[in-house]
Each structure stands twice: as C-alpha cells, then as structure tokens.
Short mmCIF file of C-alpha atoms in Angstrom, two decimals:
data_model
loop_
_atom_site.label_atom_id
_atom_site.label_comp_id
_atom_site.label_asym_id
_atom_site.label_seq_id
_atom_site.Cartn_x
_atom_site.Cartn_y
_atom_site.Cartn_z
CA MET F 17 -49.38 -7.35 -18.24
CA SER F 18 -48.03 -10.59 -16.78
CA LYS F 19 -44.89 -10.24 -18.90
CA LEU F 20 -44.33 -6.71 -17.57
CA VAL F 21 -44.71 -7.90 -13.96
CA ASP F 22 -42.38 -10.82 -14.64
CA LYS F 23 -39.80 -8.47 -16.19
CA LYS F 24 -39.96 -6.14 -13.18
CA HIS F 25 -39.56 -9.13 -10.88
CA ARG F 26 -36.49 -10.35 -12.76
CA THR F 27 -35.00 -6.85 -12.77
CA ALA F 28 -35.54 -6.43 -9.02
CA LYS F 29 -34.05 -9.88 -8.42
CA THR F 30 -30.99 -9.04 -10.53
CA VAL F 31 -30.42 -5.78 -8.64
CA SER F 32 -30.79 -7.62 -5.34
CA MET F 33 -28.30 -10.29 -6.40
CA GLN F 34 -25.80 -7.68 -7.58
CA ALA F 35 -26.14 -5.78 -4.31
CA SER F 36 -25.64 -8.89 -2.20
CA ALA F 37 -22.68 -9.97 -4.35
CA GLY F 38 -21.15 -6.52 -4.04
CA VAL F 39 -20.97 -6.54 -0.24
CA PRO F 40 -18.17 -9.15 0.04
CA CYS F 41 -16.30 -7.35 -2.77
CA ASP F 42 -16.67 -4.00 -0.98
CA ARG F 43 -15.41 -5.56 2.23
CA GLY F 44 -12.40 -6.87 0.35
CA ILE F 45 -11.56 -3.37 -0.87
CA LEU F 46 -11.73 -2.00 2.67
CA LYS F 47 -9.77 -4.96 4.05
CA ALA F 48 -6.98 -4.21 1.57
CA LEU F 49 -6.67 -0.71 3.05
CA GLU F 50 -5.98 -1.89 6.60
CA PRO F 51 -2.18 -2.03 6.10
CA VAL F 52 -2.38 1.58 4.89
CA VAL F 53 -3.95 2.54 8.22
CA ASP F 54 -1.16 0.77 10.13
CA GLY F 55 1.59 2.24 7.97
CA LEU F 56 0.43 5.85 8.10
CA ALA F 57 -0.14 5.75 11.85
CA GLN F 58 3.34 4.35 12.41
CA TYR F 59 4.91 6.82 10.00
CA PHE F 60 3.34 9.97 11.45
CA GLY F 61 3.39 8.95 15.09
CA LYS F 62 1.10 8.63 18.09
CA HIS F 63 -0.61 12.01 17.68
CA PHE F 64 -1.83 11.14 14.17
CA GLU F 65 -5.03 9.11 14.20
CA VAL F 66 -5.96 7.06 11.12
CA VAL F 67 -9.49 5.68 10.82
CA LEU F 68 -11.13 3.39 8.29
CA HIS F 69 -14.94 3.56 8.14
CA THR F 70 -17.45 1.37 6.33
CA THR F 71 -20.80 2.67 5.10
CA GLU F 72 -22.38 -0.72 5.74
CA ASP F 73 -23.36 0.22 9.30
CA LEU F 74 -23.04 3.91 10.15
CA LEU F 75 -23.69 3.26 13.84
CA HIS F 76 -20.68 0.93 13.98
CA SER F 77 -18.69 2.26 11.05
CA VAL F 78 -15.14 2.19 12.45
CA ILE F 79 -13.59 -1.09 11.29
CA LYS F 80 -9.93 -0.14 11.74
CA ILE F 81 -8.33 2.58 13.84
CA GLU F 82 -4.79 3.35 14.94
CA ASN F 83 -3.76 5.94 17.55
CA GLY F 84 -7.39 6.11 18.61
CA SER F 85 -6.41 7.95 21.78
CA VAL F 86 -6.47 11.16 19.71
CA THR F 87 -10.30 11.08 19.68
CA GLY F 88 -10.89 8.32 22.24
CA ARG F 89 -12.54 5.96 19.76
CA THR F 90 -12.19 2.25 19.14
CA VAL F 91 -13.38 -0.25 16.53
CA GLY F 92 -17.19 -0.24 16.43
CA ALA F 93 -17.58 3.50 17.01
CA PRO F 94 -20.14 5.33 14.82
CA MET F 95 -19.57 7.59 11.86
CA THR F 96 -19.15 11.29 12.70
CA ASP F 97 -21.77 13.85 11.74
CA TYR F 98 -19.42 15.49 9.24
CA GLY F 99 -18.48 12.07 7.87
CA ILE F 100 -22.12 11.43 7.06
CA GLU F 101 -22.29 14.81 5.34
CA ILE F 102 -19.22 13.97 3.25
CA LEU F 103 -20.76 10.67 2.17
CA LYS F 104 -23.97 12.45 1.20
CA ARG F 105 -22.03 14.92 -0.93
CA ALA F 106 -20.04 12.08 -2.49
CA GLU F 107 -23.25 10.39 -3.66
CA THR F 108 -24.08 13.30 -5.95
CA SER F 109 -20.58 14.22 -7.12
CA ASN F 110 -17.42 12.60 -8.38
CA ASP F 111 -15.37 14.12 -5.58
CA SER F 112 -13.56 11.66 -3.35
CA VAL F 113 -11.06 14.01 -1.71
CA PHE F 114 -12.30 16.87 0.43
CA ASP F 115 -10.39 19.82 1.85
CA SER F 116 -8.78 19.46 5.25
CA TYR F 117 -10.50 21.21 8.11
CA LEU F 118 -10.03 22.09 11.77
CA THR F 119 -12.24 20.66 14.47
CA THR F 120 -12.29 20.72 18.26
CA THR F 121 -12.51 17.71 20.58
CA SER F 122 -14.75 17.60 23.66
CA ASP F 123 -11.75 18.38 25.87
CA GLY F 124 -10.81 21.46 23.84
CA ARG F 125 -7.97 20.15 21.68
CA THR F 126 -7.70 21.26 18.04
CA LEU F 127 -7.46 18.61 15.34
CA ARG F 128 -6.54 19.06 11.72
CA SER F 129 -8.63 16.53 9.87
CA PHE F 130 -8.94 15.14 6.39
CA SER F 131 -11.21 12.53 4.79
CA ALA F 132 -11.05 10.56 1.55
CA VAL F 133 -14.02 8.66 0.15
CA ILE F 134 -13.43 5.01 -0.74
CA ARG F 135 -15.45 3.85 -3.74
CA ASN F 136 -16.06 0.42 -5.26
CA ASP F 137 -15.77 -0.51 -8.94
CA LEU F 138 -19.20 0.99 -9.61
CA GLY F 139 -18.20 4.32 -8.10
CA LYS F 140 -20.41 3.85 -5.05
CA PRO F 141 -19.03 5.23 -1.74
CA ILE F 142 -18.31 2.26 0.53
CA GLY F 143 -16.15 3.87 3.19
CA LEU F 144 -14.02 6.73 4.43
CA LEU F 145 -10.32 6.92 5.19
CA CYS F 146 -9.88 9.68 7.76
CA PHE F 147 -6.90 11.38 9.37
CA ASN F 148 -6.92 13.44 12.56
CA MET F 149 -3.76 15.23 13.70
CA ASP F 150 -3.63 16.58 17.23
CA MET F 151 -2.40 20.15 16.78
CA SER F 152 -2.07 20.68 20.53
CA ALA F 153 0.53 17.92 20.92
CA PRO F 154 4.07 19.01 21.84
CA LEU F 155 6.11 19.94 18.79
CA ILE F 156 9.04 17.91 20.10
CA ASP F 157 6.95 14.74 19.71
CA TYR F 158 6.46 15.42 16.01
CA LEU F 159 10.15 16.26 15.58
CA GLU F 160 11.19 13.02 17.26
CA THR F 161 8.89 11.07 14.97
CA ALA F 162 10.25 12.88 11.91
CA SER F 163 13.86 12.21 12.95
CA SER F 164 13.10 8.48 13.21
CA LYS F 165 15.04 8.06 16.44
CA ASP F 166 13.51 4.64 16.96
CA THR F 167 14.94 3.37 13.67
CA GLN F 168 18.40 4.95 13.68
CA SER F 169 19.93 1.79 15.10
CA ARG F 170 18.78 -0.17 12.06
CA PRO F 171 20.87 -0.22 8.86
CA LEU F 172 19.52 2.24 6.32
CA PRO F 173 19.10 0.67 2.86
CA GLY F 174 18.86 3.98 1.02
CA GLU F 175 16.39 4.65 -1.76
CA THR F 176 16.42 6.30 -5.16
CA PHE F 177 13.49 7.88 -6.95
CA PRO F 178 13.88 7.02 -10.64
CA SER F 179 12.08 8.76 -13.47
CA SER F 180 12.46 5.94 -15.99
CA ALA F 181 12.94 2.17 -16.25
CA SER F 182 16.61 2.71 -17.13
CA ASP F 183 17.14 4.79 -13.99
CA LEU F 184 15.44 2.13 -11.88
CA VAL F 185 17.55 -0.70 -13.29
CA ARG F 186 20.74 1.38 -12.96
CA ALA F 187 19.99 2.17 -9.31
CA SER F 188 19.24 -1.50 -8.57
CA LEU F 189 22.42 -2.54 -10.34
CA ASN F 190 24.47 -0.14 -8.22
CA ARG F 191 22.90 -1.62 -5.09
CA ALA F 192 23.70 -5.16 -6.26
CA LEU F 193 27.27 -4.12 -7.14
CA SER F 194 27.84 -2.69 -3.65
CA ARG F 195 26.85 -6.05 -2.15
CA VAL F 196 28.91 -8.19 -4.49
CA GLU F 197 32.06 -6.06 -4.51
CA GLY F 198 32.34 -6.39 -0.76
CA GLN F 199 33.19 -10.07 -1.22
CA HIS F 200 36.59 -11.61 -1.95
CA SER F 201 38.22 -11.32 -5.36
CA MET F 202 36.53 -13.40 -8.06
CA SER F 203 36.43 -13.90 -11.79
CA SER F 204 34.31 -11.56 -13.89
CA THR F 205 32.00 -14.46 -14.79
CA LYS F 206 31.30 -15.32 -11.16
CA ARG F 207 30.92 -11.64 -10.35
CA ASN F 208 28.30 -11.20 -13.08
CA ARG F 209 26.46 -14.33 -11.91
CA LEU F 210 26.28 -12.97 -8.38
CA ILE F 211 25.12 -9.55 -9.57
CA VAL F 212 22.29 -11.07 -11.60
CA ALA F 213 21.37 -13.31 -8.65
CA GLU F 214 21.18 -10.23 -6.45
CA LEU F 215 19.01 -8.44 -9.01
CA TYR F 216 16.76 -11.48 -9.26
CA GLY F 217 16.34 -11.55 -5.48
CA MET F 218 15.49 -7.86 -5.54
CA GLY F 219 12.69 -8.47 -8.05
CA VAL F 220 14.28 -6.41 -10.81
CA PHE F 221 13.40 -8.93 -13.51
CA ASP F 222 9.71 -8.48 -12.78
CA ILE F 223 10.07 -5.18 -14.65
CA LYS F 224 9.29 -5.22 -18.35
CA ASP F 225 12.44 -5.33 -20.55
CA ALA F 226 14.67 -5.48 -17.47
CA THR F 227 16.77 -8.26 -18.97
CA HIS F 228 17.75 -6.11 -21.95
CA LEU F 229 18.42 -3.09 -19.74
CA VAL F 230 20.59 -5.10 -17.34
CA ALA F 231 22.53 -6.64 -20.23
CA HIS F 232 23.19 -3.19 -21.65
CA GLU F 233 24.35 -1.77 -18.30
CA MET F 234 26.58 -4.78 -17.54
CA GLY F 235 28.05 -4.93 -21.04
CA VAL F 236 27.07 -8.57 -21.60
CA SER F 237 24.68 -10.30 -23.97
CA VAL F 238 20.99 -10.68 -23.28
CA TYR F 239 21.46 -14.44 -23.67
CA THR F 240 24.03 -14.39 -20.84
CA VAL F 241 21.65 -12.54 -18.52
CA TYR F 242 18.85 -14.97 -19.38
CA ASN F 243 21.09 -17.89 -18.41
CA TYR F 244 22.08 -16.30 -15.12
CA VAL F 245 18.44 -15.53 -14.32
CA ARG F 246 17.52 -19.18 -14.95
CA GLU F 247 20.31 -20.27 -12.63
CA ALA F 248 19.18 -17.84 -9.93
CA ARG F 249 15.57 -18.99 -10.26
CA PHE F 250 16.62 -22.65 -10.02
CA LEU F 251 18.73 -22.04 -6.92
CA ARG F 252 15.93 -20.03 -5.29
CA ASN F 253 13.42 -22.83 -5.99
CA GLN F 254 15.84 -25.40 -4.57
CA ASP F 255 16.26 -23.30 -1.45
CA ASP F 256 12.49 -22.91 -1.08
CA MET F 257 12.02 -26.68 -1.41
CA SER F 258 14.66 -27.36 1.27
CA HIS F 259 12.80 -25.05 3.67
CA VAL F 260 9.54 -26.88 2.95
CA GLY F 261 11.24 -30.17 3.80
CA GLU F 262 12.35 -28.75 7.15
CA GLN F 263 8.80 -27.95 8.27
#
C-alpha cells in the first residue's frame, strides 16, 4: 500500500514539475509570435486589429494587440466569450483554425473576425491569434493601404517566388549581377568575386547545395566558388571586427 501511495506521489510530482516547466516554454512560443502581430497589423492597415491571447489568465488574456482602436481594447483585456468557446472546442479536437465569422461591436460596427489556436509541443492550446477587420471602415482606406502609398518613395527590391532551389539561386544570381554590372568595367575574375560576395551577403550559401548550383550557373568550378566564399567570409568577419573596435 505504501508503495502505491509513493508511486502516486511521484507521478503527481512529475506532472506538477512538467506543468511548471511548460509555462516558460509556452510563454516563449507566444513571445515569438509578437512580430507576427506587428507585421500583419502594419500590412493590412489601421482598420485591421491583430490580437494575441494567452490562456494562462483568461481575465487578462491579451498580451499583444495592434490597432486596438477597432475594438477599444488594450493589453490586459480579458478573453472574449467566443474565444473561450473556441478554446473549449480545441481541447477536444485537433482543429486549430476556425471559420471566419461576423460580429457586431457595441457601437454597431460590423467586424469580420477570425481566430487561430496556438498550441505547444504537447498539442495543448496555450493561446489565440485573432484578427478583426472593421467592415464599416471607408473603402478608400483599405485601397490606400493596399497601394502602399507610404512606401512608394522607398526603392523597391523586387521579389521572385521560386518553385525549386535552382530557381531560387538563379533569381539571387540575377539580383547580384544587376548590382555588380552597374560598376565600372572589370576583369571576369574580379566580376565573379564580387558576384559571389554579393550572394554571400544575401545568405544564398546558407541553402543546401548552393555552391554547386552557383558554380553551374556561373560556368566556373565548385572549387572557385568555395574560394570566393572563403574570401567573402573573411572580409565580412574583418569588417565585423572593425565595427566592434569602434564601439
């Protein structure tokens, strides 16, 4: 009997330790989503509210919110009634994404809302990522956000959407070429060195087999690309060290 009691005690203690250890880990997962909240709110504009909830304290569940004027909430606000219902449903199902829905604010505005359940490594719901779009906002506001008027004065880098590693390397190589070819005339060796240095700075060589793909596209040997990458890495490290010395 004593062994059974002792076993139950150890089991309860283990569960308690796992639960307490899981809280900081869960907070880390939610913390990592905060830039997503900032990015989506900026991308969609002031009439698009993005909210990050924690399940740790439902009465003060909002831990990050952008464009909170849509619903008038701030950090520390409680979970919504429907949010609690979603969490309850998520406990007994594998669903983490629920259909969008329309709701009405206290002042009569219509919101199109959507919620996604955030789970930890054990599959336990630890939060909600919610979106609320004010459907009564002037259409011109959404059009201005979509046209990116605030960013038109900035140079546009362009972007490709590759379907393979070869496409990705080729697109990066074209970008590097456009930067290098704008410089004064140079030997092919120096040109290739500069191209590889550009690709290194762009992070292309973090991609698996990128060295072989770059060598193939440039028409040089893999050994040559390896040498140029080493040179670029050395120069970058030297530059980083000089900046450290300036601090």
